[in-house]
XYZ file of N, CA and C in Angstrom:
297
model
N 21.683 27.116 -16.080
C 20.514 27.436 -16.879
C 20.061 26.181 -17.624
N 18.771 26.118 -17.894
C 18.266 24.988 -18.673
C 18.078 25.410 -20.134
N 17.682 24.466 -20.942
C 17.574 24.709 -22.387
C 16.650 25.869 -22.707
N 15.493 25.901 -22.094
C 14.544 26.985 -22.378
C 15.107 28.347 -21.996
N 15.837 28.393 -20.899
C 16.439 29.661 -20.472
C 17.503 30.116 -21.468
N 18.293 29.171 -21.971
C 19.283 29.531 -22.994
C 18.610 30.010 -24.278
N 17.521 29.360 -24.666
C 16.797 29.786 -25.870
C 16.232 31.191 -25.690
N 15.668 31.459 -24.515
C 15.131 32.794 -24.222
C 16.254 33.834 -24.230
N 17.368 33.486 -23.635
C 18.528 34.394 -23.598
C 18.988 34.712 -25.027
N 19.029 33.701 -25.877
C 19.432 33.927 -27.270
C 18.483 34.894 -27.962
N 17.174 34.719 -27.742
C 16.192 35.638 -28.347
C 16.425 37.074 -27.858
N 16.686 37.219 -26.575
C 16.938 38.559 -26.015
C 18.196 39.174 -26.633
N 19.236 38.379 -26.747
C 20.482 38.879 -27.327
C 20.303 39.271 -28.788
N 19.549 38.484 -29.536
C 19.269 38.843 -30.927
C 18.485 40.142 -30.996
N 17.542 40.290 -30.082
C 16.750 41.513 -30.027
C 17.584 42.745 -29.732
N 18.702 42.535 -29.057
C 19.612 43.643 -28.739
C 20.743 43.777 -29.755
N 20.650 43.012 -30.836
C 21.658 43.120 -31.886
C 22.991 42.505 -31.524
N 22.962 41.409 -30.772
C 24.196 40.740 -30.373
C 24.188 39.283 -30.856
N 24.284 39.078 -32.177
C 24.172 37.730 -32.715
C 25.299 36.787 -32.279
N 26.487 37.318 -32.027
C 27.585 36.447 -31.603
C 27.287 35.825 -30.240
N 26.771 36.639 -29.323
C 26.416 36.125 -28.002
C 25.201 35.207 -28.088
N 24.281 35.516 -28.981
C 23.110 34.652 -29.172
C 23.553 33.290 -29.686
N 24.516 33.281 -30.593
C 25.036 32.017 -31.111
C 25.630 31.179 -29.979
N 26.339 31.816 -29.093
C 26.919 31.111 -27.945
C 25.828 30.550 -27.038
N 24.781 31.336 -26.803
C 23.669 30.875 -25.966
C 22.964 29.684 -26.612
N 22.855 29.696 -27.931
C 22.223 28.576 -28.632
C 23.081 27.320 -28.558
N 24.377 27.473 -28.619
C 25.268 26.313 -28.435
C 25.104 25.738 -27.032
N 24.980 26.633 -26.058
C 24.743 26.184 -24.679
C 23.387 25.493 -24.552
N 22.385 25.982 -25.293
C 21.064 25.354 -25.276
C 21.133 23.933 -25.815
N 21.907 23.738 -26.865
C 22.087 22.397 -27.428
C 22.739 21.488 -26.400
N 23.790 21.972 -25.759
C 24.469 21.174 -24.730
C 23.530 20.816 -23.585
N 22.718 21.770 -23.156
C 21.779 21.525 -22.057
C 20.716 20.502 -22.455
N 20.242 20.577 -23.692
C 19.233 19.622 -24.166
C 19.814 18.214 -24.257
N 21.063 18.117 -24.697
C 21.729 16.814 -24.754
C 21.863 16.251 -23.347
N 22.303 17.091 -22.415
C 22.470 16.644 -21.031
C 21.146 16.198 -20.419
N 20.062 16.886 -20.786
C 18.733 16.551 -20.259
C 18.077 15.412 -21.032
N 18.722 14.990 -22.135
C 18.177 13.943 -23.000
C 16.765 14.278 -23.478
N 16.587 15.541 -23.884
C 15.288 16.032 -24.344
C 15.347 16.268 -25.851
N 14.825 15.315 -26.616
C 14.898 15.374 -28.070
C 14.127 16.565 -28.647
N 13.000 16.903 -28.062
C 12.203 18.018 -28.573
C 12.963 19.334 -28.413
N 13.479 19.587 -27.208
C 14.226 20.828 -26.995
C 15.533 20.838 -27.785
N 16.158 19.687 -27.930
C 17.366 19.600 -28.742
C 17.063 19.988 -30.184
N 15.951 19.504 -30.692
C 15.549 19.830 -32.067
C 15.292 21.321 -32.215
N 14.606 21.919 -31.259
C 14.319 23.354 -31.317
C 15.606 24.178 -31.200
N 16.540 23.745 -30.361
C 17.805 24.464 -30.206
C 18.649 24.348 -31.473
N 18.709 23.159 -32.039
C 19.454 22.982 -33.296
C 18.847 23.830 -34.402
N 17.518 23.850 -34.459
C 16.846 24.654 -35.473
C 17.187 26.132 -35.300
N 17.110 26.607 -34.065
C 17.378 28.030 -33.812
C 18.790 28.406 -34.247
N 19.765 27.558 -33.949
C 21.140 27.858 -34.339
C 21.304 27.741 -35.856
N 20.726 26.717 -36.453
C 20.796 26.576 -37.905
C 20.156 27.751 -38.620
N 19.024 28.189 -38.118
C 18.332 29.331 -38.718
C 19.157 30.609 -38.595
N 19.762 30.821 -37.433
C 20.600 32.007 -37.240
C 21.764 32.009 -38.226
N 22.438 30.880 -38.340
C 23.568 30.784 -39.257
C 23.114 30.981 -40.703
N 21.973 30.408 -41.060
C 21.401 30.568 -42.401
C 21.119 32.044 -42.685
N 20.502 32.721 -41.735
C 20.169 34.134 -41.911
C 21.411 35.006 -42.043
N 22.510 34.554 -41.460
C 23.765 35.295 -41.554
C 24.541 34.939 -42.826
N 23.986 34.041 -43.631
C 24.663 33.632 -44.852
C 25.794 32.646 -44.617
N 25.797 32.015 -43.471
C 26.833 31.043 -43.113
C 26.291 29.638 -43.372
N 25.976 29.420 -44.648
C 25.283 28.203 -45.055
C 26.014 26.921 -44.672
N 27.315 26.869 -44.917
C 28.067 25.637 -44.637
C 28.012 25.287 -43.147
N 27.998 26.291 -42.295
C 27.897 26.049 -40.859
C 26.476 25.658 -40.463
N 25.485 26.175 -41.176
C 24.080 25.899 -40.869
C 23.666 24.488 -41.259
N 24.244 23.973 -42.325
C 23.800 22.689 -42.883
C 23.756 21.555 -41.862
N 24.795 21.306 -41.066
C 24.715 20.169 -40.131
C 23.572 20.285 -39.120
N 23.312 21.503 -38.662
C 22.227 21.696 -37.699
C 20.874 21.480 -38.358
N 20.706 22.031 -39.563
C 19.439 21.870 -40.279
C 19.208 20.412 -40.666
N 20.266 19.718 -41.078
C 20.127 18.297 -41.419
C 19.750 17.470 -40.197
N 20.319 17.793 -39.052
C 19.978 17.064 -37.824
C 18.501 17.255 -37.479
N 17.995 18.456 -37.712
C 16.577 18.723 -37.441
C 15.702 17.908 -38.391
N 16.048 17.914 -39.673
C 15.251 17.206 -40.675
C 15.192 15.712 -40.373
N 16.237 15.169 -39.804
C 16.274 13.736 -39.483
C 15.473 13.381 -38.229
N 14.956 14.363 -37.525
C 14.223 14.115 -36.289
C 12.777 13.740 -36.594
N 12.329 12.676 -35.981
C 10.936 12.234 -36.158
C 10.268 12.099 -34.807
N 9.064 12.645 -34.703
C 8.247 12.509 -33.499
C 6.799 12.309 -33.950
N 6.195 11.262 -33.479
C 4.821 10.961 -33.885
C 3.821 11.993 -33.372
N 4.175 12.667 -32.282
C 3.230 13.625 -31.686
C 3.203 14.979 -32.402
N 4.045 15.172 -33.407
C 4.034 16.412 -34.176
C 4.746 17.576 -33.512
N 5.413 17.334 -32.394
C 6.016 18.428 -31.627
C 7.207 19.088 -32.318
N 7.754 18.458 -33.336
C 8.881 19.064 -34.053
C 8.586 19.266 -35.533
N 7.341 19.130 -35.922
C 6.984 19.265 -37.338
C 7.370 20.626 -37.914
N 7.088 21.705 -37.190
C 7.362 23.052 -37.718
C 8.853 23.266 -37.977
N 9.748 22.971 -37.025
C 11.160 23.164 -37.337
C 11.677 22.206 -38.413
N 11.127 21.006 -38.490
C 11.552 20.063 -39.533
C 11.189 20.620 -40.911
N 9.989 21.105 -41.057
C 9.537 21.655 -42.342
C 10.352 22.898 -42.709
N 10.563 23.782 -41.742
C 11.332 25.008 -42.013
C 12.788 24.680 -42.350
N 13.361 23.704 -41.665
C 14.746 23.310 -41.945
C 14.873 22.731 -43.343
N 13.925 21.905 -43.733
C 13.943 21.330 -45.079
C 13.872 22.431 -46.129
N 13.060 23.448 -45.882
C 12.943 24.575 -46.809
C 14.280 25.321 -46.915
N 14.923 25.583 -45.770
C 16.209 26.282 -45.802
C 17.274 25.464 -46.532
N 17.267 24.156 -46.325
C 18.228 23.303 -47.025
C 17.998 23.351 -48.539
N 16.735 23.361 -48.967
C 16.448 23.475 -50.401
C 16.935 24.825 -50.936
N 16.792 25.868 -50.140
C 17.265 27.190 -50.560
C 18.784 27.219 -50.662
N 19.461 26.596 -49.717
C 20.916 26.543 -49.757
C 21.382 25.815 -51.006
N 20.680 24.755 -51.367
C 21.046 23.954 -52.544
C 20.609 24.595 -53.861
N 19.905 25.712 -53.768
C 19.456 26.409 -54.966
C 18.210 25.811 -55.573
N 17.511 24.944 -54.847
C 16.301 24.314 -55.353
C 15.058 25.190 -55.140
N 15.192 26.206 -54.309
C 14.124 27.178 -54.065
C 14.775 28.540 -53.942
N 14.044 29.596 -54.310
C 14.614 30.939 -54.134
C 14.708 31.310 -52.659
N 15.686 32.120 -52.360
C 15.877 32.584 -50.974
C 15.009 33.774 -50.694
């Protein structure tokens, strides 16, 4: 499977109430994006996993993924939305914004 297929699979699993399997699919998506050397898909996969962990209240586990997203820069704007959302979640984790 490629990165997009893993991301889609994770969404389906979340929709069926299977967050543990979705987490595994997101980890596979990250691995696939690294193998494909696709920074945009890697950023989206990291964001998806960080967001899932954040939503589950697993802040310490979410932080590395969210920080990796925030450090991503693309002039074409293709990762602006996950970068902004990740920065917001990090501020919430730090207590700088309400959750």
